[in-house]
Short mmCIF file of C-alpha atoms and ligand atoms in Angstrom, two decimals:
data_model
loop_
_atom_site.label_atom_id
_atom_site.label_comp_id
_atom_site.label_asym_id
_atom_site.label_seq_id
_atom_site.Cartn_x
_atom_site.Cartn_y
_atom_site.Cartn_z
CA MET A 295 24.68 92.82 -132.27
CA SER A 296 23.18 93.75 -129.80
CA ASP A 297 18.97 94.24 -128.81
CA GLU A 298 19.52 97.96 -129.33
CA ASN A 299 19.61 96.80 -132.90
CA SER A 300 16.40 94.38 -133.37
CA PHE A 301 13.30 95.92 -134.70
CA ALA A 302 11.05 94.85 -132.05
CA THR A 303 12.88 98.47 -130.33
CA LEU A 304 10.57 100.26 -133.03
CA PRO A 305 6.64 101.35 -132.99
CA LEU A 306 5.60 98.03 -135.13
CA SER A 307 2.74 97.24 -135.36
CA LYS A 308 2.78 92.97 -134.57
CA GLU A 309 2.37 91.52 -138.90
CA MET A 310 4.85 94.35 -139.34
CA LEU A 311 7.07 92.24 -137.97
CA GLU A 312 6.31 88.53 -137.85
CA ASN A 313 7.04 89.84 -141.46
CA LEU A 314 10.71 91.48 -141.10
CA LYS A 315 10.87 88.09 -139.83
CA ASN A 316 9.73 85.73 -142.23
CA ILE A 317 11.29 87.68 -144.85
CA ASP A 318 14.89 87.22 -142.83
CA TYR A 319 15.06 90.70 -141.56
CA LEU A 320 16.35 90.10 -138.10
CA LYS A 321 18.66 93.11 -137.42
CA MET A 322 18.13 97.10 -138.34
CA THR A 323 21.15 98.00 -140.82
CA PRO A 324 23.16 101.06 -139.58
CA ILE A 325 20.57 103.36 -141.81
CA GLN A 326 17.43 101.45 -140.82
CA ALA A 327 18.66 101.92 -137.48
CA LYS A 328 19.85 105.38 -136.76
CA SER A 329 17.52 107.13 -139.25
CA LEU A 330 13.56 104.59 -139.14
CA PRO A 331 13.21 106.04 -135.50
CA TYR A 332 12.48 109.56 -136.77
CA VAL A 333 11.36 107.92 -140.30
CA LEU A 334 8.31 107.08 -138.75
CA GLU A 335 8.10 110.47 -136.22
CA GLY A 336 7.23 112.19 -140.01
CA ARG A 337 10.10 114.06 -138.94
CA ASP A 338 11.93 114.37 -143.16
CA ILE A 339 14.68 113.46 -142.84
CA LEU A 340 18.58 113.62 -145.22
CA ALA A 341 20.23 110.49 -145.62
CA GLN A 342 23.85 109.37 -146.96
CA ALA A 343 22.87 106.55 -147.88
CA LYS A 344 24.10 104.23 -151.00
CA THR A 345 22.61 101.05 -152.58
CA GLY A 346 22.99 98.35 -150.90
CA SER A 347 22.52 99.49 -147.54
CA GLY A 348 18.91 98.91 -146.66
CA LYS A 349 17.86 102.62 -147.50
CA THR A 350 14.67 101.26 -149.15
CA ALA A 351 13.54 100.13 -145.66
CA ALA A 352 14.42 102.21 -143.83
CA PHE A 353 11.81 104.82 -146.15
CA GLY A 354 9.83 101.73 -146.99
CA ILE A 355 8.66 100.58 -143.10
CA GLY A 356 7.65 104.54 -142.72
CA LEU A 357 5.42 104.58 -145.09
CA LEU A 358 4.19 101.66 -144.82
CA THR A 359 3.27 102.06 -141.16
CA LYS A 360 1.47 105.20 -142.35
CA LEU A 361 -0.51 103.80 -144.94
CA ASP A 362 -4.06 103.85 -144.51
CA ILE A 363 -4.92 100.70 -146.71
CA LYS A 364 -8.21 101.48 -147.53
CA LYS A 365 -7.61 105.35 -149.34
CA PHE A 366 -7.62 104.25 -152.29
CA ASP A 367 -5.10 107.11 -153.37
CA ILE A 368 -0.94 107.58 -153.80
CA GLN A 369 -0.21 108.41 -149.93
CA SER A 370 3.59 107.36 -151.15
CA LEU A 371 5.97 109.15 -154.24
CA ILE A 372 9.28 107.27 -154.44
CA LEU A 373 11.24 109.53 -157.30
CA CYS A 374 14.05 107.93 -158.86
CA PRO A 375 16.43 108.74 -160.89
CA THR A 376 16.05 105.20 -163.82
CA ARG A 377 14.21 102.89 -164.76
CA GLU A 378 15.98 99.78 -162.75
CA LEU A 379 16.82 101.39 -158.99
CA ALA A 380 12.37 102.52 -159.45
CA GLU A 381 12.13 98.33 -159.94
CA GLN A 382 14.36 97.02 -157.07
CA VAL A 383 12.43 99.92 -154.53
CA ALA A 384 9.48 98.21 -155.98
CA LEU A 385 10.42 94.89 -155.57
CA GLU A 386 12.14 94.93 -152.18
CA LEU A 387 8.33 97.04 -150.90
CA ARG A 388 6.46 95.06 -152.01
CA LYS A 389 7.94 92.09 -150.51
CA LEU A 390 8.02 94.49 -146.88
CA ALA A 391 4.85 94.90 -148.38
CA LYS A 392 3.47 91.33 -147.15
CA PHE A 393 2.67 92.27 -144.18
CA LYS A 394 -1.06 92.63 -145.53
CA HIS A 395 -3.11 92.29 -148.17
CA ASN A 396 -3.76 94.12 -150.81
CA ILE A 397 -1.89 97.19 -150.81
CA LYS A 398 -1.34 98.34 -154.53
CA ILE A 399 1.90 99.89 -155.57
CA THR A 400 2.86 100.49 -159.00
CA THR A 401 5.77 101.57 -160.93
CA LEU A 402 6.03 104.62 -163.50
CA CYS A 403 8.74 105.05 -165.63
CA GLY A 404 9.88 106.03 -169.34
CA GLY A 405 11.06 103.54 -171.60
CA VAL A 406 8.49 101.13 -171.50
CA ALA A 407 4.36 101.16 -172.43
CA PHE A 408 1.73 103.56 -170.95
CA LYS A 409 -0.80 102.45 -171.25
CA PRO A 410 -0.33 99.75 -169.06
CA GLN A 411 0.20 102.75 -166.40
CA LEU A 412 -2.77 103.89 -167.31
CA ASN A 413 -4.81 100.54 -166.27
CA SER A 414 -3.35 100.44 -163.00
CA LEU A 415 -3.63 104.06 -162.44
CA ARG A 416 -7.42 103.77 -162.83
CA HIS A 417 -7.57 100.08 -160.73
CA LYS A 418 -6.26 102.49 -158.32
CA ALA A 419 -3.25 102.43 -155.90
CA HIS A 420 -1.22 103.29 -152.47
CA ILE A 421 2.18 103.80 -153.73
CA ALA A 422 4.11 105.29 -156.99
CA VAL A 423 7.78 104.70 -157.78
CA GLY A 424 9.03 106.41 -160.85
CA THR A 425 11.20 108.47 -162.78
CA PRO A 426 10.90 111.47 -163.04
CA GLY A 427 9.43 112.12 -166.87
CA ARG A 428 7.04 109.77 -167.03
CA ILE A 429 5.00 110.80 -163.33
CA ILE A 430 5.12 114.26 -164.75
CA ALA A 431 3.33 112.58 -167.63
CA HIS A 432 1.33 111.46 -166.18
CA LEU A 433 0.71 114.14 -163.96
CA ASP A 434 0.16 116.23 -167.01
CA LYS A 435 -2.32 113.94 -168.90
CA GLY A 436 -4.23 114.25 -165.22
CA SER A 437 -4.02 110.19 -164.72
CA LEU A 438 -1.55 110.72 -161.86
CA LYS A 439 -3.29 113.18 -158.30
CA LEU A 440 -0.88 114.14 -155.97
CA ASP A 441 -3.39 115.64 -153.30
CA ASN A 442 -3.08 112.67 -151.16
CA ILE A 443 0.52 112.02 -150.49
CA GLU A 444 1.86 111.82 -146.76
CA THR A 445 5.10 111.38 -147.81
CA LEU A 446 7.46 111.95 -150.57
CA VAL A 447 10.90 109.85 -150.71
CA LEU A 448 14.19 111.41 -153.32
CA ASP A 449 16.03 108.59 -153.87
CA GLU A 450 19.75 108.89 -154.66
CA ALA A 451 18.75 112.14 -155.33
CA ASP A 452 22.00 113.44 -156.57
CA ARG A 453 21.48 111.45 -158.90
CA MET A 454 18.63 112.61 -160.12
CA LEU A 455 20.49 115.88 -160.16
CA ASP A 456 23.82 114.84 -162.17
CA MET A 457 21.20 113.96 -164.39
CA GLY A 458 19.46 117.57 -164.89
CA PHE A 459 16.38 116.53 -163.13
CA MET A 460 16.09 119.73 -160.74
CA GLU A 461 13.37 120.94 -162.79
CA ASP A 462 11.34 118.18 -163.07
CA ILE A 463 11.65 117.31 -159.67
CA GLN A 464 10.48 121.30 -158.59
CA LYS A 465 7.09 120.89 -161.48
CA ILE A 466 6.01 117.88 -159.32
CA LEU A 467 6.15 119.27 -155.89
CA SER A 468 4.06 122.09 -157.76
CA TYR A 469 1.53 119.10 -157.76
CA MET A 470 2.07 118.07 -153.96
CA PRO A 471 -0.77 118.99 -151.35
CA LYS A 472 0.95 121.44 -149.01
CA LYS A 473 1.98 119.73 -146.11
CA TYR A 474 3.84 116.31 -146.22
CA GLN A 475 7.02 113.96 -144.58
CA THR A 476 9.94 114.11 -147.26
CA LEU A 477 12.51 111.54 -147.21
CA LEU A 478 16.29 112.56 -148.89
CA PHE A 479 18.86 110.14 -149.86
CA SER A 480 21.50 111.05 -151.32
CA ALA A 481 24.98 108.48 -151.45
CA THR A 482 26.90 112.20 -151.71
CA PHE A 483 26.13 115.75 -150.70
CA PRO A 484 27.15 118.38 -152.94
CA ASP A 485 26.14 121.65 -151.80
CA ASP A 486 22.64 121.77 -154.57
CA ILE A 487 21.44 118.53 -152.50
CA ILE A 488 21.94 121.38 -149.46
CA THR A 489 20.81 123.72 -151.58
CA LEU A 490 17.31 120.73 -152.56
CA SER A 491 17.11 119.59 -148.88
CA LYS A 492 16.69 123.47 -147.37
CA THR A 493 13.80 124.52 -150.48
CA LEU A 494 12.12 121.00 -149.29
CA GLN A 495 12.17 120.52 -145.93
CA GLU A 496 11.54 121.50 -142.24
CA ASN A 497 14.15 120.74 -139.20
CA ALA A 498 15.08 118.21 -141.49
CA ILE A 499 17.23 114.80 -139.62
CA SER A 500 20.50 114.53 -140.51
CA ILE A 501 22.45 111.56 -141.27
CA LYS A 502 25.00 109.72 -141.85
CA THR A 503 26.84 105.94 -142.40
CA MET A 504 28.71 105.69 -144.80
CA ASP A 505 31.95 106.65 -144.10
CA ILE A 506 32.08 103.17 -141.64
CA GLU A 507 30.33 101.05 -143.88
CA LYS A 508 32.92 101.90 -146.42
CA THR A 509 36.79 101.96 -144.61
CA ASN A 510 36.71 97.71 -143.13
CA SER A 511 35.80 96.19 -146.69
CA VAL A 512 36.98 97.46 -149.22
CA LYS A 513 40.90 96.53 -150.56
CA GLU A 514 41.68 99.56 -153.27
CA HIS A 515 44.62 99.17 -155.64
CA PHE A 516 45.53 102.47 -157.80
CA PHE A 517 47.49 100.99 -161.70
CA GLN A 518 49.57 103.84 -163.15
CA VAL A 519 48.96 102.54 -166.71
CA ASN A 520 50.19 103.24 -170.16
CA SER A 521 47.35 103.76 -172.18
CA ASN A 522 47.85 101.61 -174.86
CA ASP A 523 48.51 98.91 -172.40
CA LYS A 524 44.46 99.58 -170.20
CA PHE A 525 43.22 96.78 -171.94
CA GLN A 526 46.40 94.16 -170.95
CA THR A 527 46.06 95.62 -167.65
CA LEU A 528 42.44 94.31 -166.78
CA VAL A 529 42.75 91.34 -168.46
CA ASP A 530 45.95 90.75 -166.02
CA ILE A 531 43.43 91.64 -163.00
CA PHE A 532 40.93 88.98 -164.31
CA THR A 533 43.76 86.48 -163.78
CA THR A 534 44.85 87.63 -160.35
CA TYR A 535 41.81 88.02 -159.07
CA LYS A 536 39.50 85.58 -160.15
CA PRO A 537 36.56 87.18 -159.57
CA LYS A 538 33.45 85.57 -159.20
CA ASN A 539 32.32 88.50 -161.07
CA SER A 540 32.74 92.21 -161.40
CA ILE A 541 31.22 95.17 -162.49
CA VAL A 542 34.11 97.29 -164.51
CA PHE A 543 33.32 100.95 -165.01
CA CYS A 544 33.26 102.81 -167.94
CA ASN A 545 33.43 106.37 -168.91
CA THR A 546 30.93 106.34 -171.97
CA LYS A 547 28.56 104.16 -174.18
CA ILE A 548 30.72 103.22 -176.67
CA GLN A 549 34.12 102.25 -174.42
CA ALA A 550 31.97 100.30 -172.39
CA GLN A 551 30.41 97.75 -175.28
CA GLU A 552 34.37 98.01 -177.08
CA LEU A 553 34.41 96.72 -174.06
CA ALA A 554 32.47 94.35 -173.54
CA THR A 555 33.78 92.95 -177.61
CA SER A 556 37.46 92.46 -176.80
CA LEU A 557 37.67 90.57 -173.83
CA ARG A 558 34.50 88.79 -175.28
CA ASP A 559 37.23 87.58 -177.97
CA LYS A 560 40.04 87.42 -175.20
CA ASN A 561 37.40 84.98 -173.72
CA ILE A 562 36.54 86.37 -170.83
CA ASP A 563 32.92 86.56 -170.90
CA ALA A 564 32.11 89.57 -170.09
CA LEU A 565 28.45 92.37 -170.79
CA ALA A 566 27.84 96.12 -171.41
CA ILE A 567 24.65 98.20 -170.39
CA HIS A 568 24.62 101.07 -170.81
CA GLY A 569 21.56 104.08 -172.06
CA ASP A 570 21.79 103.60 -175.48
CA LEU A 571 20.21 99.93 -175.02
CA GLU A 572 16.57 99.24 -174.86
CA GLN A 573 14.49 98.08 -171.74
CA TYR A 574 13.92 93.78 -173.21
CA GLU A 575 17.94 94.49 -174.37
CA ARG A 576 18.95 95.56 -170.40
CA ASN A 577 16.53 92.94 -168.93
CA ASP A 578 18.62 90.05 -170.11
CA VAL A 579 21.93 91.33 -169.31
CA LEU A 580 20.78 92.44 -166.31
CA ILE A 581 19.87 89.04 -165.70
CA GLN A 582 22.20 86.59 -166.61
CA PHE A 583 24.87 89.07 -164.41
CA LYS A 584 22.68 88.26 -161.39
CA ASN A 585 22.31 84.78 -161.96
CA GLU A 586 25.70 83.68 -163.04
CA SER A 587 25.43 83.70 -166.69
CA CYS A 588 27.49 86.52 -166.92
CA PRO A 589 30.83 86.93 -165.40
CA ILE A 590 31.59 90.45 -165.51
CA LEU A 591 29.11 93.48 -166.42
CA ILE A 592 30.62 96.47 -168.73
CA ALA A 593 28.70 99.51 -167.00
CA THR A 594 28.54 103.08 -167.37
CA ASP A 595 27.65 105.53 -164.30
CA VAL A 596 23.83 105.46 -165.35
CA ALA A 597 23.12 102.44 -165.37
CA ALA A 598 24.63 101.22 -162.36
CA ARG A 599 22.76 103.50 -160.79
CA GLY A 600 19.89 101.26 -158.67
CA LEU A 601 21.53 98.11 -159.42
CA ASP A 602 21.43 95.54 -156.26
CA ILE A 603 24.36 92.72 -156.28
CA LYS A 604 24.38 90.99 -153.84
CA GLU A 605 27.37 89.88 -153.51
CA LEU A 606 29.75 91.90 -155.82
CA SER A 607 33.53 90.33 -155.70
CA MET A 608 35.38 93.46 -157.21
CA VAL A 609 35.05 97.07 -159.21
CA VAL A 610 36.84 97.85 -162.01
CA ASN A 611 37.01 101.84 -162.66
CA TYR A 612 38.36 101.06 -166.36
CA ASP A 613 37.37 104.96 -166.89
CA PHE A 614 38.56 107.13 -163.84
CA PRO A 615 35.74 108.84 -162.44
CA PHE A 616 35.64 112.43 -163.32
CA THR A 617 34.61 113.13 -159.15
CA LYS A 618 35.15 111.20 -156.29
CA GLU A 619 32.05 111.31 -155.14
CA THR A 620 31.10 108.91 -158.37
CA TYR A 621 34.97 107.08 -157.20
CA THR A 622 32.48 106.44 -154.04
CA HIS A 623 29.44 105.55 -155.25
CA ARG A 624 31.62 102.71 -157.60
CA ILE A 625 33.57 101.40 -155.35
CA GLY A 626 30.90 101.08 -152.93
CA ARG A 627 29.33 98.15 -154.73
CA THR A 628 31.72 96.05 -153.50
CA ALA A 629 31.96 94.81 -149.18
CA ARG A 630 28.46 94.28 -149.41
CA ALA A 631 26.88 92.94 -145.69
CA GLY A 632 30.49 92.76 -144.75
CA LYS A 633 31.92 90.88 -147.07
CA GLU A 634 35.75 91.69 -148.21
CA GLY A 635 35.70 93.74 -151.85
CA ILE A 636 38.12 94.17 -154.17
CA ALA A 637 38.21 98.33 -156.07
CA THR A 638 40.89 97.86 -158.88
CA SER A 639 40.97 101.74 -160.80
CA LEU A 640 43.68 102.14 -163.92
CA ILE A 641 44.69 105.36 -164.12
CA ASP A 642 47.37 106.60 -167.25
CA GLU A 643 48.54 109.69 -168.62
CA ASN A 644 45.08 111.62 -169.80
CA ASP A 645 43.97 111.38 -165.97
CA LYS A 646 45.14 114.49 -165.56
CA ASP A 647 42.93 116.34 -162.70
CA ILE A 648 42.32 113.44 -160.31
CA ASP A 649 41.00 115.05 -156.25
CA MET A 650 42.13 112.82 -154.39
CA VAL A 651 45.44 111.40 -153.69
CA LEU A 652 46.59 107.77 -154.92
CA LYS A 653 48.48 105.80 -153.14
CA TYR A 654 49.89 103.43 -156.35
CA SER A 655 50.13 99.86 -156.18
CA ASP A 656 53.12 98.15 -158.39
CA ILE A 657 51.49 96.93 -161.26
CA LYS A 658 54.20 93.69 -160.65
CA ILE A 659 51.73 92.02 -158.05
CA LEU A 660 49.37 91.25 -161.03
CA LYS A 661 49.94 87.68 -163.06
CA ASN A 662 49.97 87.32 -166.60
CA ASP A 663 48.68 84.47 -168.25
CA ARG A 664 48.05 84.03 -172.15
CA ASN A 665 45.95 80.70 -171.35
CA PHE A 666 43.67 83.28 -169.03
CA SER A 667 39.50 82.80 -170.01
CA LEU A 668 37.06 83.74 -167.63
CA GLN A 669 33.49 81.71 -168.90
CA PRO A 670 30.23 81.39 -166.86
CA LYS A 671 29.15 79.01 -164.39
CA ASN A 672 26.04 79.37 -165.91
CA ILE A 673 23.49 79.98 -168.99
CA THR A 674 20.59 81.12 -169.49
CA LEU A 675 17.50 79.92 -171.38
CA VAL A 676 14.47 82.42 -172.57
CA ILE A 677 10.66 80.25 -171.68
CA GLU A 678 8.46 81.90 -173.80
CA GLY A 679 6.48 82.14 -171.09
CA GLY A 680 5.40 84.39 -168.58
CA LYS A 681 3.67 85.86 -165.69
CA LYS A 682 0.85 86.67 -167.98
CA ASP A 683 0.15 82.37 -168.47
CA LYS A 684 0.51 81.43 -165.18
CA LEU A 685 3.27 80.36 -165.29
CA ARG A 686 5.38 80.06 -160.99
CA ALA A 687 8.96 79.26 -160.98
CA GLY A 688 7.82 76.22 -158.94
CA ASP A 689 6.27 74.92 -162.57
CA ILE A 690 9.26 75.41 -164.25
CA LEU A 691 11.16 73.63 -161.80
CA GLY A 692 8.80 70.65 -161.91
CA SER A 693 8.80 70.60 -165.13
CA LEU A 694 12.77 70.73 -165.37
CA THR A 695 12.99 67.95 -162.25
CA LYS A 696 10.72 65.77 -162.35
CA ASP A 697 10.02 64.80 -166.18
CA GLY A 698 12.99 66.73 -167.66
CA GLY A 699 15.73 64.06 -165.43
CA ILE A 700 17.22 67.86 -164.75
CA PRO A 701 19.19 67.25 -160.84
CA SER A 702 18.17 70.45 -158.98
CA ASP A 703 21.22 71.25 -158.09
CA MET A 704 21.76 72.12 -161.85
CA ILE A 705 19.37 74.72 -161.75
CA GLY A 706 20.35 78.45 -160.73
CA LYS A 707 17.88 81.04 -160.59
CA ILE A 708 14.62 82.04 -161.99
CA ASP A 709 13.33 84.93 -163.38
CA ILE A 710 9.30 85.51 -164.80
CA LEU A 711 8.75 88.27 -166.06
CA ALA A 712 5.55 89.15 -167.26
CA LYS A 713 5.64 87.08 -171.11
CA GLN A 714 8.68 85.32 -170.19
CA SER A 715 11.05 83.43 -167.78
CA TYR A 716 14.60 83.16 -168.14
CA VAL A 717 16.59 80.13 -166.18
CA ALA A 718 19.66 79.90 -164.94
CA LEU A 719 21.04 76.08 -165.78
CA HIS A 720 25.04 74.74 -164.98
CA ARG A 721 26.40 75.32 -168.79
CA ASP A 722 26.99 71.25 -168.67
CA PHE A 723 23.00 70.52 -168.30
CA ILE A 724 22.22 73.12 -170.84
CA GLU A 725 21.80 71.53 -173.97
CA LYS A 726 19.76 68.61 -172.43
CA THR A 727 17.04 71.29 -171.14
CA PHE A 728 17.42 72.90 -174.07
CA ARG A 729 16.35 69.27 -175.40
CA TYR A 730 13.72 68.76 -173.54
CA LEU A 731 11.40 72.00 -173.09
CA LYS A 732 11.88 71.87 -177.32
CA ASN A 733 10.19 68.73 -177.49
CA GLY A 734 8.06 68.89 -173.34
CA LYS A 735 5.40 70.67 -172.28
CA ILE A 736 5.50 73.12 -168.33
CA LYS A 737 1.94 72.65 -166.85
CA GLY A 738 0.82 70.85 -170.28
CA LYS A 739 1.87 73.62 -172.75
CA LYS A 740 4.20 74.34 -174.85
CA PHE A 741 6.44 76.23 -174.59
CA SER A 742 8.76 78.19 -177.35
CA VAL A 743 11.96 78.53 -176.25
CA TRP A 744 15.68 79.46 -176.56
CA VAL A 745 19.82 80.01 -175.06
CA LEU A 746 20.92 83.22 -174.59
CA LYS A 747 23.90 84.02 -175.84
P1 LIG B 105 18.70 98.99 -150.49
O1 LIG B 105 19.76 99.23 -150.12
O2 LIG B 105 17.85 99.11 -150.23
O3 LIG B 105 18.79 98.10 -151.92
O4 LIG B 105 18.79 97.45 -149.94
C1 LIG B 105 19.95 95.80 -149.68
C2 LIG B 105 19.29 94.48 -149.62
O5 LIG B 105 19.87 94.70 -149.04
C3 LIG B 105 17.94 93.92 -150.84
O6 LIG B 105 18.37 93.23 -150.97
C4 LIG B 105 17.71 93.63 -149.46
O7 LIG B 105 16.52 93.94 -149.44
C5 LIG B 105 18.04 93.77 -148.63
N1 LIG B 105 18.16 94.40 -146.90
C6 LIG B 105 17.67 95.80 -146.16
N2 LIG B 105 17.12 95.91 -145.03
C7 LIG B 105 18.29 94.51 -144.22
C8 LIG B 105 17.55 93.63 -143.52
N3 LIG B 105 17.58 94.79 -142.21
N4 LIG B 105 18.62 93.02 -143.24
C9 LIG B 105 18.88 91.91 -144.36
N5 LIG B 105 18.62 92.51 -145.69
C10 LIG B 105 18.11 93.35 -145.12
#
């Protein structure tokens, strides 16, 4: 790519440029190249971007550049539709914020304890990322003040409106100061987004990138099936394409749960993620999917929002989505970063009002193998100790390789949470590791361990 996509063309500090290099951001993604110049000028923008396009850095670099670190007030607020997206955004911002010490980013989401959030706000933060409901709860309580906001970001704004957050957003706006920059990101542009932009933004620059990204890399297949044959067709799809990892979309929570169970009964490893799961259950599922301990995630649209899965081989529409926008969202999750991806969709006699022109593939291209099974490469082990116990990934890795005799290439991703750590291990080494950790120590301390399944 030419130099015009280099971050160095932007008015950024030396430290920021250095950090971008350190985290391997060598050139701007299309959304960054199109929006960052305006974001840095202080303009309002209305940008079409999906998760995976680099949109977080497109607004993150802007708001971090503007930040007055000496001033311990919330200066940027990022509203997200789901906890998962908020956590993802916070993670990415922390990576980008490494160019300076002491930038405090707090996440304010529902479904988790209130008190730690109060403490975090009391100790002052510069940037807040959260979901509308919990942010309102803090505003009502007086624990969050928005008087010094310089930048407001609405991330996945279309989904926030889909989820009925319009009123909440309006309420949050009533706490905002007179002047601030608004960055609105949305994968689709239905009328209500345009209306929201008009009420909220001033001379917003409109930015589109998605069409270019989409067309070059997703192979789409539509299969016409009888509803009774749907399940077997799905199995045949896995048999044929053998995806390394795949998200299967269902339209209801019950369907998602049932489908995961039916697949597991057929020796195809799958886990469901949907709104009825407790936070810890969602963590367990997501961590296993991301660390290659489960190849298939069965998801509803809401639960899948904001998941940042870097290399997704396939998306399956087990239930066909109700709108074209949702279809675009779903299939956009595969084929990221220029990689090829496959999107397969099942359409049965109940799918009547599809507002898309579909070119069906012949179902005969699918293979059938009674003995097909799909098992993950890894299995996840949980250690009852985390950041609070000052455990770091290096400590676990060191203990397992040096004292436990586990080859380092058999150890996958290690995720350290507040009170627990998740270690992905090649399935052939799970027993040995479990036995070692049951008796052995990490940093001189014994921890309980168990295998996730
Ligand atoms: P996002 O769309 O913000 O969820 O970002 C998707 C992924 O792309 C994240 O894992 C980022 O860390 C990564 N990313 C964002 N910008 C760049 C860049 N310019 N170069 C390389 N990776 C990037």
